[in-house]
Short mmCIF file of C-alpha atoms in Angstrom, two decimals:
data_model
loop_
_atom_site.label_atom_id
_atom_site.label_comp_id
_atom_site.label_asym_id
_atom_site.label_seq_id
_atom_site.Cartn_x
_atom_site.Cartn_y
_atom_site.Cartn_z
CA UNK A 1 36.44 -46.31 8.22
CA UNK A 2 33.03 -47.82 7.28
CA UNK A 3 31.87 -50.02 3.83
CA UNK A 4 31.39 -47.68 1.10
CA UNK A 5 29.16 -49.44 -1.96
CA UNK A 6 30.92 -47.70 -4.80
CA UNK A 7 29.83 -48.25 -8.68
CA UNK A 8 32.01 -50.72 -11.04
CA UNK A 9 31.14 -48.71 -14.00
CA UNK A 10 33.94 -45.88 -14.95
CA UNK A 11 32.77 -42.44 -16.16
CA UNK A 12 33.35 -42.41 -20.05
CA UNK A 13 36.04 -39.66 -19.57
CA UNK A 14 38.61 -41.62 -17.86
CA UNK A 15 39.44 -43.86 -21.21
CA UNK A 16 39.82 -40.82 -22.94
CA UNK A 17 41.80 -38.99 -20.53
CA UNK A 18 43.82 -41.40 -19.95
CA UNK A 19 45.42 -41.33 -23.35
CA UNK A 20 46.10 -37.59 -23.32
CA UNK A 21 49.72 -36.62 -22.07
CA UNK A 22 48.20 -34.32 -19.21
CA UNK A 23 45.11 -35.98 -18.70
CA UNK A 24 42.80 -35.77 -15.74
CA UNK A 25 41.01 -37.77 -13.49
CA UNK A 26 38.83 -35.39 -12.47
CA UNK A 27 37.20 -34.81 -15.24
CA UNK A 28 33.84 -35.20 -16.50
CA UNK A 29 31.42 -36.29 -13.46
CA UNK A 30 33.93 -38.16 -12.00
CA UNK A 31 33.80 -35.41 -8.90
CA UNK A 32 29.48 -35.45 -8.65
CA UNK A 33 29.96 -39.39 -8.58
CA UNK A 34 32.85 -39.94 -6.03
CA UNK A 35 30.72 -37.38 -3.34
CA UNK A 36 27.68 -39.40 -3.64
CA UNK A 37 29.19 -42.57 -3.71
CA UNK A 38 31.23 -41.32 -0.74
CA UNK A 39 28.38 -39.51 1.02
CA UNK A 40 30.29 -36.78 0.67
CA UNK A 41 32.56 -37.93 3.33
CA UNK A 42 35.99 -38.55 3.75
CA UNK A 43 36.39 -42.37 3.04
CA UNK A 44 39.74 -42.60 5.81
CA UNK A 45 38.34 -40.04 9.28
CA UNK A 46 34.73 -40.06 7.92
CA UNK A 47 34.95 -36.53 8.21
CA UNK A 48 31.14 -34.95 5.92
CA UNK A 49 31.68 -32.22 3.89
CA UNK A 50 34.96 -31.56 4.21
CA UNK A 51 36.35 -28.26 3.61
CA UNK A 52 39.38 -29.79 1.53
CA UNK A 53 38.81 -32.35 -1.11
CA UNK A 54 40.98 -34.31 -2.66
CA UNK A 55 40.68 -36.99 -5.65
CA UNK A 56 42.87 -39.47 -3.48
CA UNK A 57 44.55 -42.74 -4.90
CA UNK A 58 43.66 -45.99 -3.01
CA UNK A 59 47.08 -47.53 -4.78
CA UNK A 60 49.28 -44.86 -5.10
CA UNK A 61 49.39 -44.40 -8.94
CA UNK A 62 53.10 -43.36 -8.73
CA UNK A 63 53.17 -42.11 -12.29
CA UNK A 64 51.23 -45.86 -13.32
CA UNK A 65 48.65 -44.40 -15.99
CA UNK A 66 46.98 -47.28 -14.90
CA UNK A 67 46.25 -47.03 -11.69
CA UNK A 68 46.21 -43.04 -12.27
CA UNK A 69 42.77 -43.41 -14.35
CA UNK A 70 41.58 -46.87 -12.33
CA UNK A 71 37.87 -45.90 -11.45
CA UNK A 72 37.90 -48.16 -8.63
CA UNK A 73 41.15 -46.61 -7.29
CA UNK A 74 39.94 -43.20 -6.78
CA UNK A 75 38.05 -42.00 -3.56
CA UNK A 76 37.01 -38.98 -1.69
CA UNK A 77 39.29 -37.87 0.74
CA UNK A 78 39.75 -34.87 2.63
CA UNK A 79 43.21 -32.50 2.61
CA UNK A 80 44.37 -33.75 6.26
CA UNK A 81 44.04 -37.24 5.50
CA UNK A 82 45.44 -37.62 1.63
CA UNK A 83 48.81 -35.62 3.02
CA UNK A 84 49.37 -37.98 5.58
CA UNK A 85 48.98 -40.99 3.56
CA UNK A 86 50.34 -39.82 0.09
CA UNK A 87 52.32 -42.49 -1.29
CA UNK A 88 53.08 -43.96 2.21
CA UNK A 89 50.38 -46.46 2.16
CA UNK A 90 50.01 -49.25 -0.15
CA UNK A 91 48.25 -51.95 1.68
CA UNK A 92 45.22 -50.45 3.40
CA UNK A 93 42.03 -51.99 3.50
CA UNK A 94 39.74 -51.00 0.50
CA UNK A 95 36.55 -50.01 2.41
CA UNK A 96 34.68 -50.69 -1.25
CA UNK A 97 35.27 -54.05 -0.63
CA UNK A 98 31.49 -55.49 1.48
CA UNK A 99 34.04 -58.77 1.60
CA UNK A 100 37.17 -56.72 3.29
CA UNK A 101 35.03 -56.53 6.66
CA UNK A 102 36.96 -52.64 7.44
CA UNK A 103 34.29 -52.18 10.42
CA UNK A 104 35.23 -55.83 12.04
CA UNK A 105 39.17 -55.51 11.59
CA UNK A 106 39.69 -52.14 13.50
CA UNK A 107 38.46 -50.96 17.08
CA UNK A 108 38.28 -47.23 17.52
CA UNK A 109 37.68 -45.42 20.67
CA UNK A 110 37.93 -41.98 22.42
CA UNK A 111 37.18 -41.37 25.68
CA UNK A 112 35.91 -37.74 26.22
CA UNK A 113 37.29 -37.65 30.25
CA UNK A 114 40.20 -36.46 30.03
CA UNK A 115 39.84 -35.96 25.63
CA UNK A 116 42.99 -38.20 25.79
CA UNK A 117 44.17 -39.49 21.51
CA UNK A 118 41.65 -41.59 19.56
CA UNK A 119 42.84 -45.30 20.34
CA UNK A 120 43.07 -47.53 17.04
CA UNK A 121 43.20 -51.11 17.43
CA UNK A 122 44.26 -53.56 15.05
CA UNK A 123 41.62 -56.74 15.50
CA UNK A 124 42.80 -58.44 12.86
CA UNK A 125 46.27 -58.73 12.50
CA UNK A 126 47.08 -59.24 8.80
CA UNK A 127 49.46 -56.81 6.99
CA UNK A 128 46.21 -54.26 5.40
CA UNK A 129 44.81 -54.06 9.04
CA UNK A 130 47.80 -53.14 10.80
CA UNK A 131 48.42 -50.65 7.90
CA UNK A 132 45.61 -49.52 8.11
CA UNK A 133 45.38 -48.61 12.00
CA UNK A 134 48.38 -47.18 11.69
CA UNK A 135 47.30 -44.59 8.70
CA UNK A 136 44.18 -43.84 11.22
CA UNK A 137 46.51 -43.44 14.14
CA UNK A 138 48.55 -40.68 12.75
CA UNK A 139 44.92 -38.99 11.47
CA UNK A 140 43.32 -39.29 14.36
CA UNK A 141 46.60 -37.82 16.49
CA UNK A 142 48.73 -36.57 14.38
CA UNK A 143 52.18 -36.63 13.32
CA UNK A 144 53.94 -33.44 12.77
CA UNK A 145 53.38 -30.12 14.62
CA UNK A 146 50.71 -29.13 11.90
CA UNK A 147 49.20 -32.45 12.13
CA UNK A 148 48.63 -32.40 15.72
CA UNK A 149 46.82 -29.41 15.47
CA UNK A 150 44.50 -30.87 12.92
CA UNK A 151 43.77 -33.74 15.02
CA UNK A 152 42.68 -31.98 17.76
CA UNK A 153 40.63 -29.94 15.73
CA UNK A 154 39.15 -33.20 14.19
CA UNK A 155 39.26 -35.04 17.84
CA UNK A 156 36.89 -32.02 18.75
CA UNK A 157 34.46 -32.86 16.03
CA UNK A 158 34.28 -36.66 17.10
CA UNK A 159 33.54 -35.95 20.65
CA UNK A 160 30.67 -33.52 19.76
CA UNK A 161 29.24 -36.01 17.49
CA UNK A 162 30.03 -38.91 20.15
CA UNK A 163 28.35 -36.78 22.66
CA UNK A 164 24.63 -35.89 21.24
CA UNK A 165 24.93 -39.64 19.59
CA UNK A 166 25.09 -40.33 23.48
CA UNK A 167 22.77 -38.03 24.63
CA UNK A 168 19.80 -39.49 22.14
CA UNK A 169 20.50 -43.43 23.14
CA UNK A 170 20.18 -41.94 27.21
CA UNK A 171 16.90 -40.52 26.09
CA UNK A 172 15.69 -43.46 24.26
CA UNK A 173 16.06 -45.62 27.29
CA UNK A 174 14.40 -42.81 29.72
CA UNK A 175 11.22 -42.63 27.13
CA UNK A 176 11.23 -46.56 26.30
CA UNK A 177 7.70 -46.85 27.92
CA UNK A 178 6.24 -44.15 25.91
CA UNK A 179 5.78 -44.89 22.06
CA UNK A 180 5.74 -41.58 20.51
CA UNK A 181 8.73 -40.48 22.35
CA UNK A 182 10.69 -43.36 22.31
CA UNK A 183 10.43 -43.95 18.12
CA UNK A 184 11.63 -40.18 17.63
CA UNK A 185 14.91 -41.02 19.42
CA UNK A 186 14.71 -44.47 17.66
CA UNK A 187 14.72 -42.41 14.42
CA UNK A 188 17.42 -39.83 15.78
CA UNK A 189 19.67 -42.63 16.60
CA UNK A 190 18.72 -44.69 13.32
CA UNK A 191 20.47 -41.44 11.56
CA UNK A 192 23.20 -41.26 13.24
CA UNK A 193 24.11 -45.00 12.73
CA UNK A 194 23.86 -44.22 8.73
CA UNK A 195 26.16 -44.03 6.44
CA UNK A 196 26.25 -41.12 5.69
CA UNK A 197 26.52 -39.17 9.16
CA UNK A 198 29.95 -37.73 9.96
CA UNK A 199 32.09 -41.05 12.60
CA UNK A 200 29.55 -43.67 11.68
CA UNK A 201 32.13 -46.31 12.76
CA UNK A 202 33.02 -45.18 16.33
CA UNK A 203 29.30 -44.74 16.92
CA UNK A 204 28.81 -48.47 15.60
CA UNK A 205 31.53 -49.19 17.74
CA UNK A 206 29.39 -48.08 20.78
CA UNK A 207 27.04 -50.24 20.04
CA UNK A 208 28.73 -53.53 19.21
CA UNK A 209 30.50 -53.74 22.36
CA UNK A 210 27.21 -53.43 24.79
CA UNK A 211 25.02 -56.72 24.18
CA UNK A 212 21.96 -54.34 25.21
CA UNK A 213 22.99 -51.66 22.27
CA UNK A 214 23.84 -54.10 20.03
CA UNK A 215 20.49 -56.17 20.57
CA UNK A 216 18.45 -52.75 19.89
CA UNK A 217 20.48 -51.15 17.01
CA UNK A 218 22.51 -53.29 15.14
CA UNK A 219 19.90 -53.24 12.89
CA UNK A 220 20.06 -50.25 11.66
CA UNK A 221 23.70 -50.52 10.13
CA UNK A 222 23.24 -49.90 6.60
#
C-alpha cells in the first residue's frame, strides 16, 4: 500500500443518492474520479488496471447510509482484494491519509529464489498496522483454496515487475559513467518508483533498505 492524494470534495450525486431508498454510490462520475485518484490501481495489492473493480468501503458501511455515501470512504479496489476484506476489516490504515505514514508502518518483501509467500511486516505495532499486515498477508498468500490460487497468480505479477525494476537499477550502475545512457535508466527507474506503476511500495522498499539506493532514488518518491 502506498499514499494515495484523494480529493475532499464529493461528486454532487452522492447527496442525492443518498436519500433515495436504493441509491447508488456509483453513480454520476464517482467511477472516472476514484480511477484517477487511484491511478487506476488497486489501493490494498497495488495491482493497475485490474480486471475486477470494485467500489470498496474503507469503513465497512454495514447498512450505515452514512458511511455508504461517505466520499472519503470509497476507494478502488480490485475483486481479489474487496472479498477478502469485506466487512472483516475495520481498522486498516487509510492510505489517503499523507499523515498515516502506510509506506513507513509496513515492510514487504518477496524473494524470487525459491518464489517463497510475500512476507508482510508490521513496523509499527499499533492496532491499524497490525490490521493492516494482516489484510495484505492473506492477499498476498491467500486464504482459501481459491485464494491461494489468486495469490500466486498475483505473486507472479510482483516478481515480473520486481525483476525488470531490478534489471534497470543493474544497468544504471553499469552505464553510470556514461550520461546519455545512464539518465535513460534514471528515467526508467524514476517510472517505476511512481505512483502510479503497478507494486510501487515493494519497489520503494528496495530502495530504502540499501543506503546506496536510497541516496540515488529516494527522490523520486512522489
Amino acid at each position: 500500500m502506498i499514499f494515495f492524494e484523494k480529493t475532499s470534495n464529493p461528486p454532487a450525486c452522492l447527496a442525492k443518492e443518498k436519500t433515495k431508498a436504493n441509491g447508488d454510490h456509483k453513480c454520476g462520475d464517482v467511477l472516472k474520479r476514484l480511477k484517477d485518484e487511484f491511478k487506476n490501481k488497486c489501493y490494498i495489492c497495488e495491482y493497475k488496471e485490474p480486471h475486477t473493480i470494485n467500489v470498496e468501503h474503507l469503513r465497512p458501511h454495514k447498512g450505515d447510509i452514512e458511511k455508504k455515501f461517505d466520499w472519503s470512504n470509497l476507494f478502488w479496489s480490485c475483486g481479489h482484494c474487496n472479498n477478502i476484506k469485506l466487512g472483516n476489516f475495520i481498522n486498516i490504515i487509510n492510505c489517503t491519509i499523507k499523515t498515516e505514514r502506510v509506506e513507513e508502518r509496513i515492510s514487504l518483501k518477496m524473494d524470487p529464489f525459491p518464489m517463497e509467500k510475500v512476507i508482510v511486516t508490521a513496523i509499527e505495532n499499533d492496532l491499524a498496522t497490525l490490521e493492516t499486515v494482516e489484510l495484505l498477508d492473506r492477499v498476498y498468500n491467500g486464504t482459501t483454496q481459491l485464494k491461494t490460487i489468486e495469490a500466486a497468480n498475483l505473486r507472479n505479477s510482483i516478481l515480473n515487475e520486481i525483476k525488470d525494476f531490478q534489471d534497470q537499477l543493474c544497468s544504471f550502475y553499469k552505464t553510470e559513467n556514461d550520461d546519455n545512457d545512464s539518465e535513460y535508466f534514471k528515467i526508467k527507474i524514476k517510472n517505476h518508483l511512481s505512483d502510479s506503476t503497478n507494486f510501487t511500495a515493494f519497489k520503494r522498499q528496495i530502495i530504502r533498505k540499501n543506503p546506496r539506493l536510497k541516496a540515488d532514488f529516494e527522490q523520486f518518491f512522489t
